[in-house]
Every structure is written in C-alpha cells, then in structure tokens.
Amino acid sequence: MESIEWKKFLIPYEHAVEELKVKFKSIRNELRTIGEYSPIEFVTGRVKKVSSILEKARKLSVSPEEISEKIEDIAGIRIMCQFVEDIYTVVDYIRDRDGEDLEIVLEKDYITNFKDSGYRSYHLVIKYPIHTALGPKNILAEIQIRTLAMNFWAIIEHSLKYKYKQQIPNHIEDRLKKAADAAFKLDQEMSEIRHEIRQAQKFFEVRSNIVSSILQNIQSLYLSGRLKEANDFQERFNRLWEKEDTMELKILHKEIDKLTQKYETYE
C-alpha cells in the first residue's frame, strides 16, 4: 500500500468529482432558468479519504494494484431530490447520457430493495473518462441519489457506524430502523401533495425571474440615459411589488422588455 503515490493517484478522481458536480448543477440551473421544475435540489461530491480507501481495500481483500478497478466509490457524487419520484427522473437523465460522456457499469436500487438497516438510496456506478496531463483515463465513480429525508437519515447512520466502529448496539439499530421507516413515510406523504408543492415552487420561480428581468431592463434604461422611462417603470414596479400583483408584473415585464429591445435595435 505504501508504494502508491496517493496525491498523484487521486488527481483524476478529484477532476471527475468537480466535472460531474458541474454537469448536474447545470441541469438544475437550466431547468430553473426556463421556469421548469428541477428534480435536482442540490449536488455534493467528495473524494474518499486515503484511510477510508485503505480500510475498504483491507475489508474486500483488494490488492494495491486492484484498487482503481475494484473500489467503485473513490469518487462520489450525491444528488438530493425533494421527492422519491424525482430520483427515478434523475436516473433516467443519467441513462440518457450512457455511452456519451459516461458509461453505466452497475445500478443498485436501495429504495425498492432497501437494506435491513433501513438505508434507502439509488446508486449508480459509472465509468467516467478524464483527460489528465499523462493522457486519457477511465475511472470508476459512484452516484448516489436520495431524497432530503433519506440523506438526513444516512448521515446520522454513518456517524453512528464511525463512532461504534461498524458495531452499532442492537437497541440503537432498532431505533434507527424505526427512524428510517418514519423518514420514508414522510417522503410518501410529500409525494401525495407533490403536485401542489411543485406548482407553488414553479410560481415562485417564474415570479423571481420576471422581477429579475424587469430590474435588469430598468437598469439598462438608466445606463443608456433614458432616465424618464427608467423612473416611470421603477415607480410602476414599486407599486406592483407592494401589491404583490404577479399578473400586472407580467404585463409590465412584456412592456419594458419590448421597449428595451426596440432601443437596442435602433442602436
């Protein structure tokens, strides 16, 4: 094990984590920008610590030469979703990319087939191409997709496993299992009203985009020296904002956007 140059060995995994985070955050941001619901709430990632790699290699009887081929989660991405249904939508996104910028090696559905401990999540192991200073390299990475409730439970379980060195006392294991069931019950309840939740979130997102666009256009009018128009629109916006009148804000948005485009055409 000591023969591995860990700093050099982990560089491709660090690149993979950063690239994958950008890819999935871009999907989320693009959907939100166009006013669509995003099944991706947020994305995190990490490269496994050397001590954890060594421990897993020892546990699986993996030799130093086999680590890159047999340890699947040195690079790890975690995607959080609001609803269980969103998890499978994200899985479909990843399947659509299979053969393009990644290759799916293995899928593990721990939601339909949850572990005895109560652990729930959807795992995909992928082969991901990285371009390094020494040439191209395909590495294994794991993508975990969970709801926020599943993630909260999993973080607590992980901490307890670390504290008790994988030997969690039976009475705590029982309570964890009950907590896992309660967390999934919460996910099921949220799924029952997801239509109303999504509609409310979409309404908020659309309104936020309209307000942002109006203010940017007013600023453009100020910068181009059209102070009267800018002041008039600012006063109208302030009144509508106080009234929380979204329909009138949409009308104002169309009007100012049309005027701004007209001035840009003349210039």
C-alpha positions as semicolon CSV with decimal commas, in nm:
position;residue;x (nm);y (nm);z (nm)
1;M;0,000;0,000;0,000
2;E;0,282;0,241;0,086
3;S;0,408;0,225;-0,276
4;I;0,107;0,420;-0,405
5;E;0,168;0,791;-0,468
6;W;-0,166;0,894;-0,324
7;K;-0,157;1,259;-0,419
8;K;-0,093;1,172;-0,783
9;F;-0,330;0,873;-0,774
10;L;-0,627;1,083;-0,653
11;I;-0,592;1,371;-0,903
12;P;-0,818;1,212;-1,172
13;Y;-1,082;1,136;-0,909
14;E;-1,076;1,498;-0,791
15;H;-1,124;1,615;-1,151
16;A;-1,410;1,369;-1,200
17;V;-1,594;1,491;-0,890
18;E;-1,569;1,855;-0,998
19;E;-1,678;1,783;-1,356
20;L;-1,974;1,569;-1,250
21;K;-2,089;1,832;-1,000
22;V;-2,084;2,094;-1,275
23;K;-2,282;1,870;-1,513
24;F;-2,567;1,806;-1,270
25;K;-2,576;2,160;-1,134
26;S;-2,603;2,281;-1,494
27;I;-2,911;2,061;-1,550
28;R;-3,070;2,208;-1,236
29;N;-2,984;2,568;-1,326
30;E;-3,101;2,535;-1,687
31;L;-3,440;2,396;-1,585
32;R;-3,490;2,669;-1,327
33;T;-3,384;2,943;-1,568
34;I;-3,651;2,844;-1,819
35;G;-3,911;2,823;-1,544
36;E;-3,931;2,442;-1,533
37;Y;-3,930;2,223;-1,224
38;S;-3,591;2,070;-1,145
39;P;-3,584;1,722;-0,987
40;I;-3,232;1,805;-0,864
41;E;-3,237;2,003;-0,540
42;F;-2,862;2,019;-0,484
43;V;-2,542;1,829;-0,560
44;T;-2,242;1,746;-0,345
45;G;-1,929;1,542;-0,407
46;R;-1,618;1,413;-0,241
47;V;-1,307;1,204;-0,297
48;K;-1,270;0,923;-0,045
49;K;-1,002;0,977;0,217
50;V;-0,691;0,762;0,186
51;S;-0,760;0,600;0,525
52;S;-1,110;0,501;0,407
53;I;-0,971;0,360;0,081
54;L;-0,719;0,151;0,273
55;E;-0,986;0,026;0,514
56;K;-1,218;-0,073;0,231
57;A;-0,935;-0,242;0,040
58;R;-0,849;-0,443;0,354
59;K;-1,213;-0,537;0,410
60;L;-1,259;-0,653;0,049
61;S;-0,915;-0,815;0,025
62;V;-0,820;-0,586;-0,262
63;S;-0,452;-0,551;-0,350
64;P;-0,292;-0,211;-0,426
65;E;-0,287;-0,293;-0,797
66;E;-0,663;-0,364;-0,793
67;I;-0,783;-0,054;-0,605
68;S;-0,870;0,154;-0,914
69;E;-1,062;-0,137;-1,067
70;K;-1,241;-0,283;-0,763
71;I;-1,320;0,011;-0,535
72;E;-1,611;0,187;-0,701
73;D;-1,665;0,489;-0,479
74;I;-1,330;0,666;-0,454
75;A;-1,500;0,946;-0,646
76;G;-1,852;1,003;-0,517
77;I;-2,136;1,234;-0,619
78;R;-2,454;1,276;-0,418
79;I;-2,768;1,420;-0,577
80;M;-3,050;1,530;-0,347
81;C;-3,413;1,538;-0,459
82;Q;-3,736;1,656;-0,299
83;F;-3,949;1,355;-0,393
84;V;-3,891;0,983;-0,443
85;E;-4,031;1,018;-0,797
86;D;-3,760;1,273;-0,874
87;I;-3,493;1,015;-0,801
88;Y;-3,608;0,798;-1,092
89;T;-3,629;1,105;-1,318
90;V;-3,262;1,178;-1,242
91;V;-3,175;0,813;-1,305
92;D;-3,337;0,849;-1,649
93;Y;-3,127;1,162;-1,714
94;I;-2,814;0,959;-1,642
95;R;-2,929;0,666;-1,856
96;D;-2,982;0,908;-2,145
97;R;-2,613;1,002;-2,120
98;D;-2,496;0,640;-2,110
99;G;-2,248;0,594;-2,394
100;E;-2,200;0,967;-2,444
101;D;-1,996;1,126;-2,165
102;L;-2,020;0,835;-1,920
103;E;-2,085;0,461;-1,910
104;I;-2,315;0,297;-1,655
105;V;-2,148;-0,008;-1,504
106;L;-2,395;-0,101;-1,230
107;E;-2,725;0,013;-1,078
108;K;-2,840;-0,061;-0,722
109;D;-3,194;0,034;-0,622
110;Y;-3,189;0,052;-0,243
111;I;-3,527;0,227;-0,243
112;T;-3,735;-0,059;-0,378
113;N;-3,497;-0,306;-0,214
114;F;-3,389;-0,117;0,097
115;K;-3,126;-0,260;0,330
116;D;-3,211;-0,432;0,658
117;S;-3,080;-0,127;0,843
118;G;-3,343;0,088;0,672
119;Y;-3,095;0,253;0,435
120;R;-3,258;0,385;0,118
121;S;-3,088;0,541;-0,183
122;Y;-3,031;0,480;-0,554
123;H;-2,673;0,405;-0,654
124;L;-2,514;0,405;-0,997
125;V;-2,155;0,307;-1,061
126;I;-2,023;0,473;-1,375
127;K;-1,707;0,469;-1,577
128;Y;-1,607;0,829;-1,642
129;P;-1,338;0,950;-1,887
130;I;-1,087;1,204;-1,755
131;H;-0,817;1,382;-1,952
132;T;-0,504;1,408;-1,743
133;A;-0,160;1,554;-1,810
134;L;-0,047;1,197;-1,876
135;G;-0,330;1,121;-2,118
136;P;-0,691;0,996;-2,101
137;K;-0,801;0,773;-1,816
138;N;-1,131;0,599;-1,737
139;I;-1,214;0,590;-1,368
140;L;-1,496;0,445;-1,163
141;A;-1,726;0,683;-0,976
142;E;-2,042;0,634;-0,772
143;I;-2,353;0,848;-0,796
144;Q;-2,595;0,831;-0,503
145;I;-2,943;0,979;-0,549
146;R;-3,160;1,038;-0,243
147;T;-3,440;1,246;-0,103
148;L;-3,356;1,501;0,165
149;A;-3,513;1,275;0,429
150;M;-3,311;0,972;0,314
151;N;-2,994;1,180;0,322
152;F;-3,058;1,307;0,676
153;W;-3,103;0,950;0,800
154;A;-2,797;0,820;0,612
155;I;-2,571;1,091;0,757
156;I;-2,681;1,000;1,111
157;E;-2,629;0,629;1,048
158;H;-2,282;0,691;0,902
159;S;-2,182;0,892;1,209
160;L;-2,301;0,617;1,442
161;K;-2,119;0,349;1,242
162;Y;-1,800;0,553;1,272
163;K;-1,849;0,601;1,646
164;Y;-1,918;0,233;1,712
165;K;-1,670;0,105;1,451
166;Q;-1,946;-0,064;1,244
167;Q;-2,086;-0,239;1,554
168;I;-2,391;-0,029;1,641
169;P;-2,566;-0,161;1,955
170;N;-2,890;-0,350;1,890
171;H;-3,114;-0,105;2,073
172;I;-2,979;0,184;1,864
173;E;-3,010;-0,019;1,544
174;D;-3,378;-0,081;1,626
175;R;-3,440;0,290;1,676
176;L;-3,254;0,372;1,354
177;K;-3,475;0,129;1,164
178;K;-3,786;0,296;1,305
179;A;-3,644;0,635;1,212
180;A;-3,578;0,514;0,857
181;D;-3,939;0,397;0,826
182;A;-4,060;0,732;0,960
183;A;-3,839;0,920;0,711
184;F;-3,978;0,715;0,422
185;K;-4,331;0,772;0,550
186;L;-4,256;1,146;0,530
187;D;-4,135;1,102;0,170
188;Q;-4,458;0,921;0,085
189;E;-4,669;1,197;0,242
190;M;-4,479;1,462;0,045
191;S;-4,533;1,262;-0,274
192;E;-4,907;1,275;-0,213
193;I;-4,905;1,654;-0,230
194;R;-4,613;1,698;-0,469
195;H;-4,831;1,850;-0,742
196;E;-4,932;2,137;-0,514
197;I;-4,575;2,180;-0,390
198;R;-4,432;2,185;-0,743
199;Q;-4,693;2,434;-0,862
200;A;-4,612;2,666;-0,573
201;Q;-4,238;2,640;-0,638
202;K;-4,282;2,698;-1,011
203;F;-4,497;3,005;-0,942
204;F;-4,226;3,143;-0,713
205;E;-3,951;3,069;-0,968
206;V;-4,141;3,235;-1,254
207;R;-4,215;3,542;-1,040
208;S;-3,850;3,568;-0,936
209;N;-3,734;3,552;-1,300
210;I;-3,985;3,821;-1,402
211;V;-3,874;4,054;-1,122
212;S;-3,507;3,999;-1,205
213;S;-3,565;4,072;-1,576
214;I;-3,767;4,390;-1,501
215;L;-3,497;4,530;-1,274
216;Q;-3,222;4,449;-1,525
217;N;-3,413;4,628;-1,801
218;I;-3,473;4,932;-1,579
219;Q;-3,101;4,940;-1,506
220;S;-3,028;4,923;-1,880
221;L;-3,255;5,223;-1,939
222;Y;-3,073;5,419;-1,669
223;L;-2,733;5,331;-1,817
224;S;-2,843;5,433;-2,168
225;G;-2,952;5,777;-2,041
226;R;-3,328;5,721;-2,073
227;L;-3,397;5,848;-1,724
228;K;-3,766;5,939;-1,766
229;E;-3,864;5,593;-1,891
230;A;-3,648;5,429;-1,625
231;N;-3,804;5,634;-1,344
232;D;-4,158;5,569;-1,473
233;F;-4,101;5,195;-1,489
234;Q;-3,935;5,194;-1,147
235;E;-4,235;5,369;-0,988
236;R;-4,478;5,126;-1,154
237;F;-4,269;4,830;-1,043
238;N;-4,257;4,956;-0,683
239;R;-4,637;4,988;-0,671
240;L;-4,696;4,640;-0,817
241;W;-4,433;4,488;-0,590
242;E;-4,608;4,630;-0,284
243;K;-4,942;4,494;-0,408
244;E;-4,783;4,153;-0,491
245;D;-4,968;4,165;-0,822
246;T;-4,799;3,897;-1,035
247;M;-5,030;3,934;-1,336
248;E;-4,958;4,308;-1,362
249;L;-4,588;4,238;-1,317
250;K;-4,603;4,005;-1,619
251;I;-4,766;4,284;-1,825
252;L;-4,502;4,533;-1,710
253;H;-4,231;4,283;-1,795
254;K;-4,354;4,244;-2,152
255;E;-4,386;4,620;-2,195
256;I;-4,040;4,709;-2,068
257;D;-3,881;4,416;-2,249
258;K;-4,037;4,528;-2,577
259;L;-3,918;4,886;-2,525
260;T;-3,565;4,778;-2,434
261;Q;-3,541;4,557;-2,744
262;K;-3,666;4,847;-2,957
263;Y;-3,391;5,076;-2,829
264;E;-3,129;4,805;-2,877
265;T;-3,240;4,764;-3,240
266;Y;-3,206;5,138;-3,308
267;E;-2,859;5,144;-3,156
